[in-house]
Each structure stands twice: as structure tokens, then as C-alpha cells.
Amino acid sequence: MAEEIRRCEDAGVDWIHYDVMDGHFVEQISYGTPILRSVKKCTSRPLDVHLMVERPDQQAEYFAEAGADIIDIHLESSCDIGACLKRIRKLGKTPALAVKPNTPIEDAYPYLPLCDMVLVMTVEPGYGGQGFIPDMLTKVRALREYADNNGFPSLNIQVDGGINENTGADAKRAGANVLVAGTGLFYASDMKAVNTALKGTL
Ligand code: ZN
């Protein structure tokens, strides 16, 4: 993993996005805090920790302590979302709110005062390598328009899932400014070229 992180750094990525899956909120299980702690030692890039877990309120503090810089919690998880976002801020970390493809984006609007970023899932969470859902661009567009018109012009809008040069450019046109790429980068024959192209769309 250290070698792959080095490869990302050499390719010029800005953040490392770390997907946490608990086997409940999504079927899969991925990594926990011990691996995050190891990742933290490998890089000085900000660690963007996407908690696909049922109870982020019980987990956020552990991930903060293990080295997360940004903590994304899901609107669909089972906790008091507002309280959890506030707690993340209080821990000195950047709070972010993630929404699954079937969740109306309007449900995120009440939380914009409490978070610095909204993560729009552009695939169903839980598995890598899925195709980008084009309807999600409508959500990104609506969110950017709402944020601009309601006093949140600096809101980061992140898209996660199925991002490549084409979908990345579409997402950017719709108003996204943070692109998460997994398969699109790691399986590219030239990671740097893909990263440069993705950043060129921003
Ligand atoms: Zn993610």
C-alpha cells in the first residue's frame, strides 16, 4: 500500500481517499483504524476518510485520532447527523456529508452550515469498478445551484464512483470540484497522465 500511495503522490494527487466499509451499511468490509494509522505514516497528503458505516457517531473519533483529516459521514447512516458533523468539527477535522445515489440531494441542504463538503456518490457504495450513474449529474447541478444561492459558495462538491476523464469532465461541468478516482487511476497504464487529465478538467 505504501508503494501505491507513493505512486499516487508521484502522479500528483492532492488527497488520499480512504473507503471504510463495515459490513452493515454496505455488504463489504474494508479497512479500519490500524491501517489508517499506517497510511498516515506513508504520506503527508490529507486523508479523506469516507465512512460507509452504520454508526459514524461511534467511529468518527477513532478515525480522527488515527489520522483522518476529512471525515465523510453518510446521510443514510443511523445517527444524529447534525450532532455527528459538529463533533467532527470539534475534533479539529473537516466534516463532510455523503449521499447515496437514491437519496434526494435536497435532504442534504439543511446540513450545509455544518459541513465543508458534500460527497455525491455516483455509484452504489460498496464495490469498486462500477459505472458512473449519469443521473447523478442532475444532483450535482442542483446542489451547486442551491449552495451558490444560499450562502455556501465555497462548498466542495465531491463525486465518488466511476470517475474517469469523461465522467470527471461531466461532473466538473455540473459543478463538482473534487474528483475521487480508484480504478480509473490504479489500473491506468500511466497514472500521472490520467491524474493530469482529471485535474485539467477542474
Ligand atoms: Zn469513497
XYZ file of C-alpha atoms and ligand atoms in Angstrom:
203
model
C 0.000 0.000 0.000
C 2.896 2.350 0.756
C 4.175 1.798 -2.781
C 0.772 2.571 -4.264
C 0.489 5.736 -2.162
C 3.915 6.791 -3.387
C 2.735 6.196 -6.936
C -0.283 8.473 -6.253
C 1.972 11.181 -4.863
C 4.295 10.964 -7.835
C 1.262 11.233 -10.107
C 0.304 14.474 -8.337
C -2.857 13.523 -6.463
C -3.906 16.040 -3.810
C -5.697 13.856 -1.253
C -5.829 10.177 -0.386
C -9.457 8.954 -0.241
C -9.897 6.075 2.204
C -13.063 3.967 1.981
C -14.201 2.425 5.245
C -16.897 -0.283 4.978
C -18.318 -2.033 7.998
C -20.220 -4.986 6.504
C -23.520 -3.468 7.717
C -24.041 -0.132 5.992
C -22.608 -1.821 2.920
C -22.037 -5.547 2.472
C -18.290 -5.328 2.144
C -15.685 -4.877 4.835
C -12.597 -2.832 4.031
C -10.155 -1.121 6.362
C -10.239 0.172 9.907
C -8.107 2.415 12.070
C -4.882 0.338 12.270
C -4.411 0.526 8.503
C -5.276 4.241 8.514
C -2.596 4.781 11.111
C -0.094 3.046 8.807
C -1.264 5.068 5.816
C -0.763 8.259 7.812
C 2.888 7.346 8.259
C 3.308 6.934 4.491
C 2.045 10.292 3.315
C 1.676 13.935 4.172
C -1.308 14.291 1.832
C -4.635 14.986 3.550
C -6.521 11.779 4.327
C -10.147 11.942 3.259
C -11.927 9.177 5.183
C -15.265 8.069 3.728
C -17.155 6.238 6.476
C -19.593 3.811 4.868
C -20.628 2.627 8.314
C -23.922 2.327 10.166
C -22.816 4.327 13.210
C -20.342 7.064 12.226
C -21.055 8.778 15.537
C -19.351 5.835 17.248
C -16.455 5.700 14.786
C -15.538 9.289 13.885
C -13.440 9.897 16.960
C -11.342 6.764 16.396
C -10.669 7.700 12.787
C -9.865 11.276 13.767
C -7.364 10.008 16.269
C -5.888 7.566 13.704
C -5.066 10.371 11.265
C -8.147 11.356 9.255
C -8.163 14.989 8.106
C -11.562 14.995 6.411
C -14.343 12.706 7.646
C -17.282 11.939 5.348
C -20.357 10.513 7.056
C -23.440 9.193 5.280
C -26.776 10.956 5.478
C -28.388 7.497 5.434
C -26.484 6.212 8.457
C -28.166 5.625 11.809
C -27.190 8.560 13.956
C -27.915 12.226 14.630
C -26.237 13.610 11.506
C -26.037 17.219 12.661
C -24.537 16.262 16.011
C -22.000 13.990 14.339
C -20.886 16.714 11.874
C -20.482 19.146 14.772
C -18.473 16.594 16.720
C -16.110 16.077 13.769
C -15.557 19.853 13.590
C -14.917 19.948 17.324
C -12.283 17.243 16.915
C -10.453 19.667 14.603
C -11.306 17.709 11.448
C -13.171 18.713 8.315
C -16.759 17.413 8.310
C -18.292 16.191 5.079
C -21.665 14.674 4.243
C -22.077 11.807 1.769
C -25.269 10.881 -0.090
C -26.071 7.604 -1.822
C -27.465 7.596 -5.384
C -31.090 7.074 -4.334
C -31.150 9.789 -1.680
C -32.663 13.105 -2.831
C -30.000 15.801 -2.745
C -32.458 18.197 -1.076
C -32.125 16.067 2.074
C -28.539 17.340 2.400
C -29.427 21.051 2.263
C -30.224 21.520 5.983
C -26.726 20.306 6.848
C -24.750 22.679 4.615
C -23.987 25.070 7.515
C -22.340 22.149 9.323
C -20.091 20.687 6.630
C -17.395 21.865 4.199
C -18.055 19.261 1.546
C -20.848 17.117 0.156
C -19.879 13.807 -1.398
C -22.291 12.752 -4.132
C -21.978 9.001 -4.672
C -22.071 8.367 -8.395
C -22.308 4.585 -7.927
C -23.910 2.435 -5.226
C -21.359 2.350 -2.393
C -19.593 -0.845 -1.532
C -17.861 -2.091 -4.663
C -15.113 -0.680 -6.871
C -15.151 -0.694 -10.635
C -18.823 0.253 -11.196
C -20.057 2.524 -13.968
C -20.888 6.146 -13.237
C -24.662 6.840 -12.959
C -25.300 9.790 -15.328
C -28.436 10.915 -13.409
C -26.146 11.931 -10.566
C -25.062 14.972 -12.590
C -28.537 16.401 -12.040
C -27.954 16.148 -8.288
C -24.558 17.826 -8.525
C -26.044 20.650 -10.604
C -28.916 21.184 -8.164
C -26.573 21.145 -5.189
C -24.151 23.655 -6.728
C -27.005 25.966 -7.623
C -28.541 25.721 -4.153
C -25.158 26.246 -2.448
C -24.359 29.294 -4.601
C -27.760 30.850 -3.989
C -27.897 30.212 -0.269
C -24.602 31.452 1.049
C -22.328 28.427 0.580
C -20.216 29.440 -2.440
C -17.117 27.658 -1.138
C -18.817 24.301 -0.607
C -16.715 21.487 -2.026
C -18.726 19.040 -4.084
C -17.056 15.679 -4.407
C -18.033 12.885 -6.754
C -17.057 9.315 -5.969
C -17.532 6.284 -8.185
C -16.824 5.540 -11.830
C -14.722 8.654 -12.365
C -12.570 8.753 -15.474
C -11.559 11.560 -17.832
C -15.003 11.699 -19.440
C -17.191 11.396 -16.348
C -14.800 13.690 -14.465
C -15.254 16.409 -17.071
C -19.041 15.957 -16.965
C -19.023 16.182 -13.163
C -16.916 19.326 -13.266
C -19.298 20.953 -15.744
C -22.168 20.105 -13.396
C -20.404 21.851 -10.501
C -18.200 19.247 -8.804
C -14.697 20.345 -7.812
C -13.321 17.245 -6.047
C -12.971 14.019 -8.022
C -12.351 10.641 -6.407
C -10.780 8.087 -8.718
C -9.938 4.496 -7.809
C -9.997 2.061 -10.677
C -9.536 4.934 -13.154
C -6.123 5.724 -11.658
C -4.821 2.487 -10.218
C -5.446 0.430 -13.343
C -4.291 3.104 -15.758
C -1.169 2.337 -17.743
C 0.004 5.882 -16.937
C -1.406 7.114 -13.631
C 0.196 10.522 -13.928
C -1.288 11.145 -17.360
C -4.766 10.233 -16.101
C -4.389 12.368 -12.996
C -3.175 15.319 -15.040
C -6.122 14.902 -17.385
C -8.569 14.670 -14.458
C -7.108 17.784 -12.872
C -7.236 19.529 -16.202
C -10.987 19.167 -16.101
C -11.112 21.092 -12.803
Zn -15.414 6.706 -1.225
